[in-house]
Coordinates of N, CA and C in Angstrom, one line a residue:
X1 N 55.4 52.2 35.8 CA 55.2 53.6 36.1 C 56.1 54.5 35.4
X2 N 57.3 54.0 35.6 CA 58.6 55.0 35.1 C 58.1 55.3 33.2
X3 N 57.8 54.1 32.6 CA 57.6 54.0 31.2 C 56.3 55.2 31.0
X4 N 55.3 55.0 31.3 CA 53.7 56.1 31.5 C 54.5 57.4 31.9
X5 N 55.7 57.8 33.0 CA 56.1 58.8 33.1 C 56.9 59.4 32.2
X6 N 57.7 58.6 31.4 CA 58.8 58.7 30.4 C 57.8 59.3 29.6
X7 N 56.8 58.9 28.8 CA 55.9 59.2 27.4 C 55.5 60.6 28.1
X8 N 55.0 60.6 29.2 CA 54.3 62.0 29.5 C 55.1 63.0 29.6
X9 N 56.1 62.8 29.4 CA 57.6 63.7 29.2 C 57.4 63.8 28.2
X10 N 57.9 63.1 27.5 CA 58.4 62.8 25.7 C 57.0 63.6 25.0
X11 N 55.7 63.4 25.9 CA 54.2 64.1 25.4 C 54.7 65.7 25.3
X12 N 54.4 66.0 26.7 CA 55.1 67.3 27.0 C 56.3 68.0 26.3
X13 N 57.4 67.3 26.1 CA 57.9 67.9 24.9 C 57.8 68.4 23.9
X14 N 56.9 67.7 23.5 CA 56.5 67.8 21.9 C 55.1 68.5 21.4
X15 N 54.9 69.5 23.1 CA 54.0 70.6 23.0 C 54.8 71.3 23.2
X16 N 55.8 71.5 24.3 CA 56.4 72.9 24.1 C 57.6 72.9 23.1
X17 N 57.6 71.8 22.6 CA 58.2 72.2 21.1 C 58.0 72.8 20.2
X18 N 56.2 73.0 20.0 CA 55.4 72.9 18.9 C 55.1 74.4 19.5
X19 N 55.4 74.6 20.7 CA 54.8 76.1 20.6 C 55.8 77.1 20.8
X20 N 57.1 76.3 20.7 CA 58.3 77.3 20.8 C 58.9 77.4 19.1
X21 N 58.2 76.1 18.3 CA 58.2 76.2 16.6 C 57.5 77.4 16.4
X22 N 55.8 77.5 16.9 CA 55.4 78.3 16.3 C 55.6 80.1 16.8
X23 N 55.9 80.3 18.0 CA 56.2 81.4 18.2 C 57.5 82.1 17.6
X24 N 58.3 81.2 17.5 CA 59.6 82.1 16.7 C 59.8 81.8 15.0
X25 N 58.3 81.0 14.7 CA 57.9 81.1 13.1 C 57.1 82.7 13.4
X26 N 56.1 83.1 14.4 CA 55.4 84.6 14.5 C 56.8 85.2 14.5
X27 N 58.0 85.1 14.8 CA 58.9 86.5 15.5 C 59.5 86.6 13.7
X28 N 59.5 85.1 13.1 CA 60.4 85.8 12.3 C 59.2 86.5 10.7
X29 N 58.3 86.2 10.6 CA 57.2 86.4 10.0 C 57.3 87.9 10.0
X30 N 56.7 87.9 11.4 CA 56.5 89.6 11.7 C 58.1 91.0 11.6
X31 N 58.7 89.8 12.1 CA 60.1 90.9 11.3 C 60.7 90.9 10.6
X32 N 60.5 90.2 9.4 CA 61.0 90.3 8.0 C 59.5 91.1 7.1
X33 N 58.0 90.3 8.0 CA 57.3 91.2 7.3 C 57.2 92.9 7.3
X34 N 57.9 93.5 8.4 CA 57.8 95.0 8.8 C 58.7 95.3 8.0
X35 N 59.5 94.7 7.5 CA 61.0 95.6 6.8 C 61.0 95.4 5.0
X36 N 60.3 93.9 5.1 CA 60.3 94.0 3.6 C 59.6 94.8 2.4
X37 N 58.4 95.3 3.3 CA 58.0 96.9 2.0 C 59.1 97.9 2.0
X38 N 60.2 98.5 2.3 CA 60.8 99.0 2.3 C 62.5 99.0 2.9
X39 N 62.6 98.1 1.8 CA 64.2 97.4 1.7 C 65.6 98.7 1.5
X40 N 65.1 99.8 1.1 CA 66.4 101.0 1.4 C 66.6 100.8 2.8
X41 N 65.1 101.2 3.4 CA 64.9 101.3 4.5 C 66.2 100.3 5.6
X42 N 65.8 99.0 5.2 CA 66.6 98.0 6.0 C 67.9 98.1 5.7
X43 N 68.0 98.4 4.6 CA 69.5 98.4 4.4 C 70.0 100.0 5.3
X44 N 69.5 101.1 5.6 CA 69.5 101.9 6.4 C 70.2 101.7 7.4
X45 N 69.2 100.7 8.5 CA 69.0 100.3 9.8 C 70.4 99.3 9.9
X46 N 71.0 98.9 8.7 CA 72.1 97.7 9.0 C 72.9 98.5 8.7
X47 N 73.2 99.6 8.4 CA 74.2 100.2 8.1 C 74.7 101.3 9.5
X48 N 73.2 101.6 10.2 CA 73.6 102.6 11.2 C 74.4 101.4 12.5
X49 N 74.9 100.2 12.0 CA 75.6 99.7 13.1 C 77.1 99.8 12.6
X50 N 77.4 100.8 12.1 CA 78.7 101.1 11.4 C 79.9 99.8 11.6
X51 N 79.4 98.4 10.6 CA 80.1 97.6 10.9 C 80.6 97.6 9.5
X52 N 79.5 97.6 8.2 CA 79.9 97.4 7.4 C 80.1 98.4 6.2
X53 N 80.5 98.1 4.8 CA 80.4 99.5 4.1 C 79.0 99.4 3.7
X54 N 78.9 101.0 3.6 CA 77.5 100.7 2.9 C 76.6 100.1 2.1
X55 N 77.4 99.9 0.8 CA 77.2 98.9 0.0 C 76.9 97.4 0.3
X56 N 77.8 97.4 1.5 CA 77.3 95.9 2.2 C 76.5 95.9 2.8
X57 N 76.1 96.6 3.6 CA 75.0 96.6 4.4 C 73.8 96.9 3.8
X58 N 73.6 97.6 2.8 CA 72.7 97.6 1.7 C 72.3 96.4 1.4
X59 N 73.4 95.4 0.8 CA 72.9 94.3 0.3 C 72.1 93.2 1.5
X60 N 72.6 93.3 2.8 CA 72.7 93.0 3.7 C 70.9 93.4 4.5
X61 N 71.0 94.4 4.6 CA 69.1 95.0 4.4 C 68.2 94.4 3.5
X62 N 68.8 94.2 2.4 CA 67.8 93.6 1.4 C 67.3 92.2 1.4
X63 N 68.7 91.3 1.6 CA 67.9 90.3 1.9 C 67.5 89.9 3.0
X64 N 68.1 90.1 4.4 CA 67.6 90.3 5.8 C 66.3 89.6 5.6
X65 N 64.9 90.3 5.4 CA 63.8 90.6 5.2 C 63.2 89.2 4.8
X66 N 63.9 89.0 3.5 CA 63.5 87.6 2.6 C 64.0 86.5 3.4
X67 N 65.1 86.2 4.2 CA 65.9 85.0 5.2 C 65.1 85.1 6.0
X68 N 64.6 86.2 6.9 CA 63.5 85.9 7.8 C 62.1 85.6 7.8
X69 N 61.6 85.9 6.8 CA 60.0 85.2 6.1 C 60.5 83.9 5.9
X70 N 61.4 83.4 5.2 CA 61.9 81.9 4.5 C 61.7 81.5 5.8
X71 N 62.6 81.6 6.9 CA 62.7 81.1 8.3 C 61.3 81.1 8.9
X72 N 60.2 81.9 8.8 CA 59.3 82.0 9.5 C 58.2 80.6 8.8
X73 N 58.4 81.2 7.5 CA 57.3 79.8 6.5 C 57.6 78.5 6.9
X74 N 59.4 78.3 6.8 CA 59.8 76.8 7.0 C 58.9 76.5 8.6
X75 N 59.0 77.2 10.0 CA 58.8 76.9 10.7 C 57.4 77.3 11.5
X76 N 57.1 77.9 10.2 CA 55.2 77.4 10.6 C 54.3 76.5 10.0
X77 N 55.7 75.7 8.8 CA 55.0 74.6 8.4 C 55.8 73.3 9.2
X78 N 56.6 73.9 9.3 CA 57.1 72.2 10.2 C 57.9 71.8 9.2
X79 N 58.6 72.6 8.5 CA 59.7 71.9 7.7 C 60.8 72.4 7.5
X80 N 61.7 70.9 8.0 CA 63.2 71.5 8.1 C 63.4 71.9 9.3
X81 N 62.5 71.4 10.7 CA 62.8 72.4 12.0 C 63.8 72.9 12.3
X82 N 64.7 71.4 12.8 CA 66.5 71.5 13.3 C 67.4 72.6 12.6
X83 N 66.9 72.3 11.5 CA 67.8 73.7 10.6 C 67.2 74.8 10.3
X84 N 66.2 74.9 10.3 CA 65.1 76.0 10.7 C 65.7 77.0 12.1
X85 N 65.7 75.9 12.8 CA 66.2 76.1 14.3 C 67.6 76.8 14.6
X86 N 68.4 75.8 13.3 CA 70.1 76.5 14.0 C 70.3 77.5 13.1
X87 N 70.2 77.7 11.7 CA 70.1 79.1 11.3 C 69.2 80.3 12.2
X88 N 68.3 79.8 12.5 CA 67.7 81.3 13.7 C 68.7 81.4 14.6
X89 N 69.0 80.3 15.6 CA 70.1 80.6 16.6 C 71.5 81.4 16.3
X90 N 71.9 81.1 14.7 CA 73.5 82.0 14.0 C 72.6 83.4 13.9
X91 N 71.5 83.6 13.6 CA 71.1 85.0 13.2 C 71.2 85.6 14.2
X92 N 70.1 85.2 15.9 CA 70.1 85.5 16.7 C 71.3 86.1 17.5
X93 N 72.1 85.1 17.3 CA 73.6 85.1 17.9 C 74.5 86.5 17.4
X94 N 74.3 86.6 16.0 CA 75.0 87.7 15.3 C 74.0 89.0 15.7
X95 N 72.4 88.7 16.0 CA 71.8 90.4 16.1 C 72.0 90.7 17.5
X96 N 72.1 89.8 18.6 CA 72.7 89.9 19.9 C 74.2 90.8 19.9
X97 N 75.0 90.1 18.8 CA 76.4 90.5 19.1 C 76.3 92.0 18.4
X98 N 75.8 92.2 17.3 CA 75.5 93.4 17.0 C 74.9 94.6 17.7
X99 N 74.1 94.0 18.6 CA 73.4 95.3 19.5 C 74.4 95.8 20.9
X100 N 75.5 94.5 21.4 CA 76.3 94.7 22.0 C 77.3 95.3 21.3
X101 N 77.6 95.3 20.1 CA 78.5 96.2 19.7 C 78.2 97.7 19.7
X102 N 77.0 97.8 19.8 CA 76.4 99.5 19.0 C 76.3 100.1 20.9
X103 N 75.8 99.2 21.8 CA 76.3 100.0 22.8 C 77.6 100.1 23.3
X104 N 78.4 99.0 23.3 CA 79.5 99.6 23.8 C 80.6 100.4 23.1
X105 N 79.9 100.2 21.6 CA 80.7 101.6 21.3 C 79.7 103.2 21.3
X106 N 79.2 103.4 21.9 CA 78.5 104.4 22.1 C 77.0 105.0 21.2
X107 N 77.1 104.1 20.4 CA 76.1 104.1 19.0 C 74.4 104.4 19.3
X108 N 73.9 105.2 18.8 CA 72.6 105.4 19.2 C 71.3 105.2 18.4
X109 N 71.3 104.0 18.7 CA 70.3 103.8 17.5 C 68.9 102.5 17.9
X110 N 68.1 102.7 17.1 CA 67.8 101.9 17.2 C 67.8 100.3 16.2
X111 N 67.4 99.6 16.9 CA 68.3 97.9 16.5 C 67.9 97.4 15.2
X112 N 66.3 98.0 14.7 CA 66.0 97.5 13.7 C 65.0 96.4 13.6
X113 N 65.1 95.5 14.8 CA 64.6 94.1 14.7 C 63.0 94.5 14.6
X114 N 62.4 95.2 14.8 CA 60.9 95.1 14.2 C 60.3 96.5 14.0
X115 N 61.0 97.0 13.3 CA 61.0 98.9 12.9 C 62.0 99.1 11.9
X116 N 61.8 100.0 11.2 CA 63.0 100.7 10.4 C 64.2 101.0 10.9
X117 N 64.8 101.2 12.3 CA 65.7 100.9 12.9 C 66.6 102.5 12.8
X118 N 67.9 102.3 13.1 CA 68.9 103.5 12.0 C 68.7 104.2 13.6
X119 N 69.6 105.8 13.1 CA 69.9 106.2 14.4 C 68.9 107.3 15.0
X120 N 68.7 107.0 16.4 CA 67.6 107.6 16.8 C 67.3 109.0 16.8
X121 N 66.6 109.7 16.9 CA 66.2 111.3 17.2 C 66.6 111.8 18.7
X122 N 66.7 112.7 18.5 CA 67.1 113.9 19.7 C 66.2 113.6 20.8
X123 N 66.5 112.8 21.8 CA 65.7 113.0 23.4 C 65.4 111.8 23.4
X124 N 65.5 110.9 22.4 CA 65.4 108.8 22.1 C 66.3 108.2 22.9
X125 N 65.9 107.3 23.1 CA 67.2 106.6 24.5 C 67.0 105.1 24.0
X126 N 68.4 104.5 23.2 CA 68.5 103.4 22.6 C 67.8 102.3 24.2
X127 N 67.1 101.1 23.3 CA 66.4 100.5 24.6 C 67.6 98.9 23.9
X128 N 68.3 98.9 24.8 CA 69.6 98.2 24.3 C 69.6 96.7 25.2
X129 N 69.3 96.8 26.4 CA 68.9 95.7 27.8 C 67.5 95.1 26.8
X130 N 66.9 95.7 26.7 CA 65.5 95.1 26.5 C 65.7 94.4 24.9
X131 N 66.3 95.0 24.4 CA 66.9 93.7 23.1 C 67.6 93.0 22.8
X132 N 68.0 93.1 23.6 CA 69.3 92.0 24.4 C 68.4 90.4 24.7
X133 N 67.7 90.8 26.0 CA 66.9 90.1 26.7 C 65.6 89.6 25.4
X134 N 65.3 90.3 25.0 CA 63.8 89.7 23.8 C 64.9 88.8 23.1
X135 N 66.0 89.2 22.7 CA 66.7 88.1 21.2 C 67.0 86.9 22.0
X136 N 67.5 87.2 22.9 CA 68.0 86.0 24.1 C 66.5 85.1 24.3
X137 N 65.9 85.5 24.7 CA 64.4 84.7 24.5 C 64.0 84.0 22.8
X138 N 64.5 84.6 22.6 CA 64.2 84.1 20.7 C 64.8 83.2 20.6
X139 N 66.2 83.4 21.0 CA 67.5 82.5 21.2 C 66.7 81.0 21.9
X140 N 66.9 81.3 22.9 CA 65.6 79.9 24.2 C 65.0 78.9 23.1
X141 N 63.8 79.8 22.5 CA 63.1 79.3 21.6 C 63.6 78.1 20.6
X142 N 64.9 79.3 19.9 CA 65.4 78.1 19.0 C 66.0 76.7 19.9
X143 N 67.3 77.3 20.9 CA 67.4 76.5 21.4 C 66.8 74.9 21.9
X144 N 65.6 75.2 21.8 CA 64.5 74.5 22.5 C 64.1 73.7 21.2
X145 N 64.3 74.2 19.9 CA 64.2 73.2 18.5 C 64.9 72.7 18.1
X146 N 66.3 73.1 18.7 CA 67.4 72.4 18.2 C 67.4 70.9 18.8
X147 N 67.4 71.1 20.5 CA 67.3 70.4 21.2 C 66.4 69.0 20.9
X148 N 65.0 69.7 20.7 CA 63.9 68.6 20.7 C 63.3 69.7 19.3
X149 N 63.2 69.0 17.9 CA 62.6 69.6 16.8 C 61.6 68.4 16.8
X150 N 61.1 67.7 17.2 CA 59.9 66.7 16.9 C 58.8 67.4 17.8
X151 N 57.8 68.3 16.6 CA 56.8 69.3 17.0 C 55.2 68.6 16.6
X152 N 54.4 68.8 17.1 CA 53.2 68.7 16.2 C 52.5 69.3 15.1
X153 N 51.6 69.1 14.3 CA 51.5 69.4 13.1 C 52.8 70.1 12.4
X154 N 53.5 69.6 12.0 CA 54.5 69.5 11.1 C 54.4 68.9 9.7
X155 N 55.0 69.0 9.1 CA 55.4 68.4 7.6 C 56.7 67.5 8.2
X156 N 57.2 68.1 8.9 CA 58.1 66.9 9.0 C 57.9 65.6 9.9
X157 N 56.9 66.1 10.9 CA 56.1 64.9 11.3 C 55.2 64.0 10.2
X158 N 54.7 64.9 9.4 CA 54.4 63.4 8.4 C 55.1 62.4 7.5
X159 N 56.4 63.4 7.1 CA 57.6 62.5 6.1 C 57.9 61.7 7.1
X160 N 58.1 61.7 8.4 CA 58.9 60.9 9.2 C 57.2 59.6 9.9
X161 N 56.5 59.6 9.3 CA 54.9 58.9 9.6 C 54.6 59.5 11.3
X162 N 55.1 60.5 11.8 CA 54.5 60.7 13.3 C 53.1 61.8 13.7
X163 N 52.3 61.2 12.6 CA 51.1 62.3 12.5 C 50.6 62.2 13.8

């Protein structure tokens, strides 16, 4: 009984694996795809977190865009999860720490993560809690590949023969 229970775990796993692969392959798809037609733009949005010079943050905007597509492709094909997975987690980690920086130093802007970003207009109210909480869920996600990366339909389920 315990063994039939064990697999139906190990089953279960490896659906919400596969659907916490494919959902934060949509998060990173969709937000490198909004920013990459217009890469001044992003480099904009990284700069209004007045961490870096602008020149850096420039460079920093530009590729943004391209690391998150790469991230999203790897992990809507199922290759490379685990590190698919802990590179999102360092990104996440760093756009979390960044949004906590821009509020508690008073900064008004918005965060960038799926918009042009940069500092808001007159009567805007940075929504700072709420992107906190979404990256922290993105965060989950990865977490959740690092932990268990044996997903279905993968590429890396076939190199490893677990079609």
């Amino acid at each position: 009984m315990e063994t039939g229970q064990s697999a139906r775990m190990t089953t279960g796993w490896v659906w919400i694996s596969t659907v916490a692969r494919l959902g934060l392959a949509v998060v990173w798809l969709v937000a490198g795809g909004l920013k990459v037609g217009d890469l001044a733009e992003s480099g904009r949005a990284v700069n209004a977190y007045e961490i870096f010079p602008y020149e850096v943050a420039k460079v920093i905007g530009a590729a943004q865009p391209f690391l998150e597509i790469a991230l999203g492709l790897l992990l809507l094909a199922g290759l490379a999860v685990r590190l698919s997975a802990g590179i999102s987690a360092v990104l996440l980690v760093i756009f979390i720490a960044g949004i906590i920086s821009a509020w508690t130093r008073g900064l008004q802007i918005d965060c960038g993560c799926f918009s042009s970003g940069g500092t808001l207009g007159a009567g805007e109210s940075p929504q700072y809690t709420w992107d906190i909480v979404r990256d922290t869920g993105f965060l989950l996600l990865a977490g959740i590949l690092l932990w268990r990366p044996r997903t279905r339909y993968s590429i890396d389920g076939v190199l490893m023969g677990e079609l």
